[in-house]
Amino acid sequence: MKRAVVALTGLLICAVSHAAAAADSALPDWSGWWTNAPPVTEEWLRQLPPLSDRARASWENRFVVNGDLDPMRYCRPLSFTGYSGGFEGALEFLFTPGRVTMTSEDGRIRRIYTDGRAIPANQDASANGTSVGHWEGQALIVVTTHLDPENAYPNSNQGTLQIGRGARITERITLRDAETLVFDIETIAPAVLSGPDRRTRIYKRMQKSMAQELSFCARNDRSVDADGRQRFDMTPPADLPPPPRKP
Amino acid sequence: MTKFLSRCVLFACLVTTAVAHHSYAMFDGERVMTITGTLAKIEWKNPHVFLWVYVPNAQTAGGFDLYAFENGSTNVLARRGWSKDVIPEGERVTVEFWPLRDGRKGGHLKQLTRSGGITMQGAGGPRGLDGTDPARQLKERAP
């Protein structure tokens, strides 16, 4: 009897493993790095978000009053407000059983649970929020909630507006062709938007590209001080070659 | 009209925030200057690559001025054909740039032309991704 139970358990484990492997093998090929095209600015030019009057006034006023927009943004934790790569970062996907992990070259990590779990009602807010997803054929549907209300909107590493409470972002991600990944994004953010903002973002696969870390930290920036004030540091690098002989 | 201006301001904000890790207020986006000199060094680092160029000036003791040019981030530039050693030190280059408002010798690189005539686009700067005026772009596209 004991042997039979062990054998049956083994068979069950094998069956589950095979099922998981089969499910994984059915997943689309999203390997490599993906960069957005066209630039997000172009996208926004074509389709501005339905900002509430208050948000629009705040944004415009901030731009007029403070030319530096938000001096404290440097080295702030990266956060998600609808653009997984920020405004210019490339993306990468990692598939593991029951989860998709999305990273960007600037170090953002989004953990998307695809094992059927629900988001706990008492989940804490966080910079990248909490994401659950499911596959509809070859399309990944992702719902993200519990975003930190102080997340900068629309750009995650630049201070403009704050996304506020109650934000919910739904993404449908699918291949248009082997080299083109399409994000259909719906953003509901009652604090800044008068209605849902729906837009499509296109990413292109970067052929043979290796990841290169991208850091926005002010520590290395000749253009700002560590406290965020602007400068333009013209101290030559220590290893600057000497000038050519006098002409 | 109000709506149009509002869209201009919004887009200007976006262009600025899209590619800047700081504002570009220190650069004069209304003027493009050009210098020719020898490349001293490409300082290849994030968030901004810097280029250093010796420009002949008979009025100075050493016979050269040292210019500093801010450029985009390594990743964005790499996607435009740049690398840390794409141009050998000592090569003659011509740089178009938006100058610093304070008059120092430098600015934000707009475009560089190598000695062989190859042109390389910079990234970022006070005029947006492609160096054009975002307000004018918007106006041209307005229905």
XYZ file of C-alpha atoms in Angstrom:
390
model
C 0.000 0.000 0.000
C 2.803 2.340 1.002
C 4.603 1.644 -2.298
C 1.428 2.353 -4.214
C 1.000 5.732 -2.511
C 4.599 6.660 -3.246
C 4.237 5.598 -6.870
C 0.972 7.491 -7.252
C 2.511 10.607 -5.704
C 5.430 10.316 -8.096
C 3.098 10.021 -11.040
C 1.172 13.081 -9.905
C 4.362 15.126 -9.539
C 5.461 14.055 -13.016
C 2.081 14.951 -14.464
C 2.131 18.401 -12.854
C 5.702 18.996 -14.015
C 4.860 17.947 -17.556
C 1.789 20.145 -17.500
C 3.858 23.109 -16.303
C 6.522 22.405 -18.907
C 3.881 22.158 -21.586
C 2.363 25.435 -20.419
C 5.777 27.106 -20.478
C 6.564 25.747 -23.916
C 3.274 27.220 -25.101
C 4.352 30.683 -24.032
C 5.398 33.130 -26.727
C 9.015 33.965 -27.454
C 9.592 37.327 -25.790
C 13.294 36.758 -25.265
C 15.840 39.525 -25.562
C 15.516 43.244 -24.968
C 12.754 45.433 -26.279
C 12.936 49.138 -26.913
C 10.034 51.431 -27.465
C 9.328 52.882 -30.880
C 8.290 55.527 -31.618
C 9.534 57.657 -28.721
C 6.978 58.216 -26.011
C 6.977 61.925 -26.711
C 5.667 61.218 -30.180
C 3.010 59.008 -28.709
C 1.885 61.693 -26.269
C 1.855 64.275 -29.029
C -0.652 62.183 -30.895
C -2.777 61.437 -27.865
C -2.636 63.552 -24.738
C -4.068 61.952 -21.587
C -7.421 63.201 -20.285
C -5.914 65.184 -17.432
C -8.334 66.611 -14.943
C -8.492 70.399 -14.862
C -6.752 70.458 -11.501
C -3.965 68.154 -12.670
C -3.479 70.135 -15.868
C -3.235 73.393 -13.935
C -0.809 71.877 -11.475
C 1.381 70.515 -14.228
C 1.486 73.723 -16.218
C 2.110 75.773 -13.108
C 4.940 73.531 -12.042
C 6.567 73.875 -15.427
C 6.259 77.645 -15.406
C 7.245 78.193 -11.781
C 10.037 75.681 -11.534
C 12.143 75.226 -14.623
C 13.855 72.259 -13.027
C 10.497 70.534 -12.490
C 11.583 68.477 -9.500
C 15.133 68.806 -8.178
C 14.557 66.034 -5.652
C 13.889 63.341 -8.218
C 17.443 62.125 -8.463
C 18.064 58.665 -7.101
C 14.423 58.292 -6.166
C 13.225 54.659 -6.295
C 11.956 53.703 -9.715
C 8.234 53.296 -9.830
C 5.550 52.109 -12.207
C 2.831 54.388 -13.530
C 2.090 52.661 -16.797
C 5.409 52.720 -18.596
C 7.476 49.702 -17.750
C 10.643 51.143 -19.193
C 10.135 54.637 -17.921
C 10.273 56.914 -20.909
C 13.296 55.527 -22.648
C 14.421 52.304 -21.016
C 14.453 48.968 -22.780
C 12.568 45.973 -21.341
C 13.271 42.313 -20.706
C 10.914 39.465 -19.729
C 11.685 36.436 -17.596
C 9.215 33.545 -17.608
C 9.108 31.181 -14.655
C 6.231 28.873 -13.679
C 3.397 30.974 -12.346
C 5.164 34.258 -12.810
C 6.387 36.753 -15.366
C 9.105 39.160 -14.284
C 9.624 42.336 -16.230
C 12.822 44.307 -15.862
C 14.103 47.453 -17.486
C 17.622 48.564 -18.164
C 17.334 51.256 -15.513
C 16.731 48.586 -12.867
C 12.968 48.503 -12.544
C 11.509 45.127 -11.559
C 7.860 44.175 -11.934
C 6.727 40.828 -10.553
C 3.555 39.618 -12.251
C 1.882 36.599 -10.677
C 0.189 34.377 -13.246
C -0.661 31.473 -10.934
C -4.239 32.549 -10.387
C -3.801 34.277 -7.057
C -5.769 37.393 -6.261
C -4.325 40.608 -4.884
C -4.984 40.754 -1.147
C -7.281 43.594 -0.240
C -4.936 44.747 2.491
C -1.838 44.707 0.276
C 0.531 47.566 1.022
C 1.109 50.208 -1.608
C 4.508 50.123 -3.291
C 6.500 51.878 -5.993
C 5.784 49.242 -8.628
C 2.426 48.218 -7.212
C 1.158 44.664 -7.103
C 0.512 42.886 -10.381
C -1.426 39.780 -11.304
C -1.781 38.438 -14.798
C -3.194 35.687 -16.925
C -2.697 34.421 -20.426
C -5.393 34.750 -23.035
C -3.853 32.688 -25.787
C -0.573 34.426 -26.586
C -1.568 37.669 -24.890
C -0.603 38.488 -21.313
C -3.191 40.499 -19.411
C -1.771 42.337 -16.408
C -3.651 44.285 -13.764
C -1.661 46.465 -11.397
C -3.054 48.132 -8.304
C -1.811 49.280 -4.881
C 0.555 51.811 -6.405
C 2.190 54.286 -4.085
C 0.019 57.414 -4.374
C 3.195 59.500 -4.459
C 4.459 57.815 -7.620
C 5.341 60.498 -10.146
C 2.990 60.599 -13.126
C 3.316 60.237 -16.054
C 7.041 59.615 -15.930
C 8.207 57.400 -13.162
C 11.595 58.937 -12.565
C 10.700 62.541 -13.175
C 8.488 64.505 -10.868
C 5.501 66.043 -12.533
C 2.236 64.920 -10.961
C 1.470 62.248 -8.399
C -0.677 59.352 -9.525
C -2.719 59.458 -6.311
C -4.947 56.887 -4.665
C -7.052 54.303 -6.445
C -4.953 53.953 -9.576
C -5.456 50.814 -11.643
C -3.442 49.988 -14.735
C -4.421 47.208 -17.117
C -2.073 46.032 -19.829
C -2.618 43.636 -22.712
C 0.758 42.574 -24.049
C 1.092 40.549 -27.219
C 3.306 40.068 -30.249
C 2.207 41.764 -33.437
C 4.942 39.922 -35.276
C 8.153 38.217 -34.237
C 9.968 41.520 -33.678
C 7.146 43.769 -32.469
C 5.567 43.724 -29.035
C 2.392 45.687 -28.440
C 1.225 47.061 -25.096
C -2.405 48.163 -24.954
C -2.588 50.127 -21.723
C -5.571 51.467 -19.813
C -4.825 53.763 -16.898
C -7.461 54.709 -14.380
C -6.166 57.320 -11.967
C -8.968 59.376 -10.419
C -6.546 61.830 -8.826
C -5.127 63.063 -12.132
C -7.326 61.816 -14.960
C -10.890 62.766 -15.770
C -11.416 59.375 -17.408
C -9.513 56.276 -18.488
C -6.402 56.907 -20.535
C -6.075 54.267 -23.239
C -3.021 54.046 -25.414
C -0.906 51.598 -27.344
C 2.817 51.362 -27.035
C 5.025 49.567 -29.521
C 8.313 47.903 -28.617
C 10.854 46.511 -31.058
C 13.168 43.619 -30.293
C 16.793 44.726 -30.055
C 18.833 42.273 -32.087
C 21.884 40.820 -30.367
C 21.791 43.535 -27.738
C 23.247 42.951 -24.300
C 21.934 44.643 -21.219
C 23.698 47.825 -20.230
C 22.966 49.282 -16.841
C 21.362 52.683 -16.993
C 21.619 54.899 -13.941
C 20.074 58.285 -13.439
C 21.769 58.888 -10.136
C 22.875 62.451 -9.563
C 26.080 61.142 -7.999
C 27.583 60.697 -11.464
C 25.946 63.621 -13.149
C 28.140 66.570 -14.044
C 25.002 68.597 -14.610
C 23.592 68.577 -11.088
C 24.886 68.722 -7.551
C 24.130 65.912 -5.152
C 21.374 68.057 -3.643
C 19.709 68.412 -7.016
C 20.806 71.938 -7.862
C 21.937 72.544 -11.390
C 25.477 73.197 -12.410
C 27.698 72.284 -15.326
C 30.870 70.836 -13.909
C 33.718 71.560 -16.306
C 36.452 70.058 -14.165
C 38.376 67.988 -16.715
C 38.607 64.256 -16.021
C 41.858 63.235 -14.349
C 42.875 61.104 -17.321
C 42.198 63.752 -19.945
C 44.922 63.508 -22.597
C 47.092 66.624 -22.994
C 46.250 69.038 -25.804
C 47.903 68.610 -29.159
C 51.040 70.578 -29.835
C 50.473 74.276 -30.311
C 49.301 74.898 -33.875
C -5.864 79.273 -28.873
C -5.801 78.564 -25.158
C -6.107 74.871 -25.892
C -3.271 75.070 -28.387
C -0.976 76.872 -25.936
C -1.886 74.401 -23.258
C -0.922 71.546 -25.552
C 2.353 73.312 -26.344
C 3.204 73.625 -22.655
C 2.278 70.030 -21.997
C 4.349 68.785 -24.871
C 7.280 70.966 -23.921
C 7.072 69.388 -20.462
C 7.022 65.951 -21.995
C 9.933 66.531 -24.303
C 11.925 67.875 -21.410
C 11.050 65.065 -19.056
C 11.345 62.370 -21.654
C 15.029 62.587 -22.142
C 16.376 64.799 -19.383
C 17.762 63.779 -16.072
C 17.727 67.449 -15.229
C 16.203 70.411 -16.981
C 18.012 71.936 -19.932
C 17.543 75.482 -18.710
C 21.318 75.961 -18.557
C 21.534 75.651 -22.353
C 20.385 78.220 -24.884
C 17.988 76.305 -27.103
C 17.570 79.292 -29.394
C 21.157 79.200 -30.645
C 23.250 76.481 -32.253
C 26.992 77.059 -32.332
C 29.665 75.117 -34.181
C 33.294 74.435 -33.269
C 35.987 72.305 -34.861
C 38.789 70.780 -32.855
C 40.396 67.518 -31.811
C 38.601 65.029 -29.627
C 40.290 64.860 -26.245
C 38.057 62.269 -24.595
C 34.666 60.628 -24.554
C 33.661 60.367 -20.916
C 31.349 57.363 -21.274
C 29.085 57.255 -18.251
C 25.498 57.585 -17.127
C 23.366 59.527 -16.869
C 25.191 61.742 -19.355
C 28.082 61.059 -21.657
C 30.473 64.007 -21.879
C 32.763 64.865 -24.775
C 35.877 66.964 -24.320
C 37.315 68.767 -27.348
C 40.435 70.906 -27.763
C 39.651 73.870 -29.990
C 42.531 75.977 -31.370
C 42.666 79.508 -29.997
C 45.806 81.522 -30.675
C 44.796 84.003 -27.963
C 45.325 81.518 -25.127
C 48.645 80.522 -23.590
C 48.341 76.906 -24.594
C 46.893 77.677 -27.979
C 43.695 75.768 -27.213
C 40.383 76.091 -25.434
C 38.914 73.037 -23.805
C 35.218 72.586 -24.563
C 32.857 70.259 -22.671
C 29.719 68.865 -24.236
C 26.918 67.045 -22.498
C 25.244 64.261 -24.456
C 22.557 61.624 -23.742
C 22.864 58.445 -21.694
C 25.050 55.540 -22.744
C 22.126 53.303 -23.674
C 20.358 55.825 -25.835
C 23.597 56.822 -27.540
C 24.613 53.210 -28.107
C 21.376 52.739 -30.002
C 22.475 55.650 -32.200
C 25.843 54.170 -33.031
C 27.969 55.686 -30.294
C 30.377 53.805 -28.039
C 33.152 54.741 -25.649
C 35.782 54.291 -28.374
C 33.832 54.949 -31.552
C 35.981 58.032 -32.212
C 39.731 57.800 -31.567
C 41.174 60.445 -29.300
C 42.903 63.096 -31.379
C 40.504 62.836 -34.319
C 39.350 66.091 -35.815
C 35.663 66.640 -35.145
C 33.094 69.341 -35.741
C 30.470 69.769 -33.049
C 27.156 71.564 -33.323
C 25.816 72.412 -29.886
C 23.389 74.457 -27.856
C 25.726 76.729 -25.862
C 25.755 77.261 -22.125
C 23.869 80.385 -21.179
C 26.618 81.473 -18.796
C 29.127 81.857 -21.618
C 31.510 79.107 -20.603
C 32.969 76.974 -23.350
C 30.570 74.123 -23.756
C 26.986 73.122 -24.096
C 24.751 70.251 -25.090
C 25.864 68.307 -28.135
C 23.404 68.354 -31.008
C 25.420 66.705 -33.729
C 29.020 65.693 -34.358
C 30.744 65.282 -37.700
C 33.821 63.113 -37.855
C 36.902 63.863 -39.968
C 35.686 61.471 -42.648
C 32.361 63.214 -42.896
C 30.295 60.745 -40.907
C 27.620 62.533 -38.900
C 26.515 61.313 -35.466
C 23.385 62.595 -33.752
C 23.430 63.509 -30.085
C 20.624 62.665 -27.672
C 18.618 64.949 -25.444
C 19.090 68.667 -25.260
C 16.832 71.690 -24.979
C 15.093 71.032 -28.289
C 13.994 67.484 -27.657
C 14.794 64.162 -29.200
C 15.437 65.311 -32.720
C 16.592 68.839 -32.040
C 13.498 70.469 -33.442
C 11.230 72.904 -31.687
C 8.432 70.888 -30.040
C 6.008 73.799 -30.196
C 6.589 74.148 -33.915
C 6.192 70.402 -34.374
C 2.916 70.532 -32.563
C 1.716 73.471 -34.623
C 2.600 71.714 -37.859
C 0.656 68.656 -36.842
C -2.346 70.509 -35.507
C -5.472 69.967 -37.602
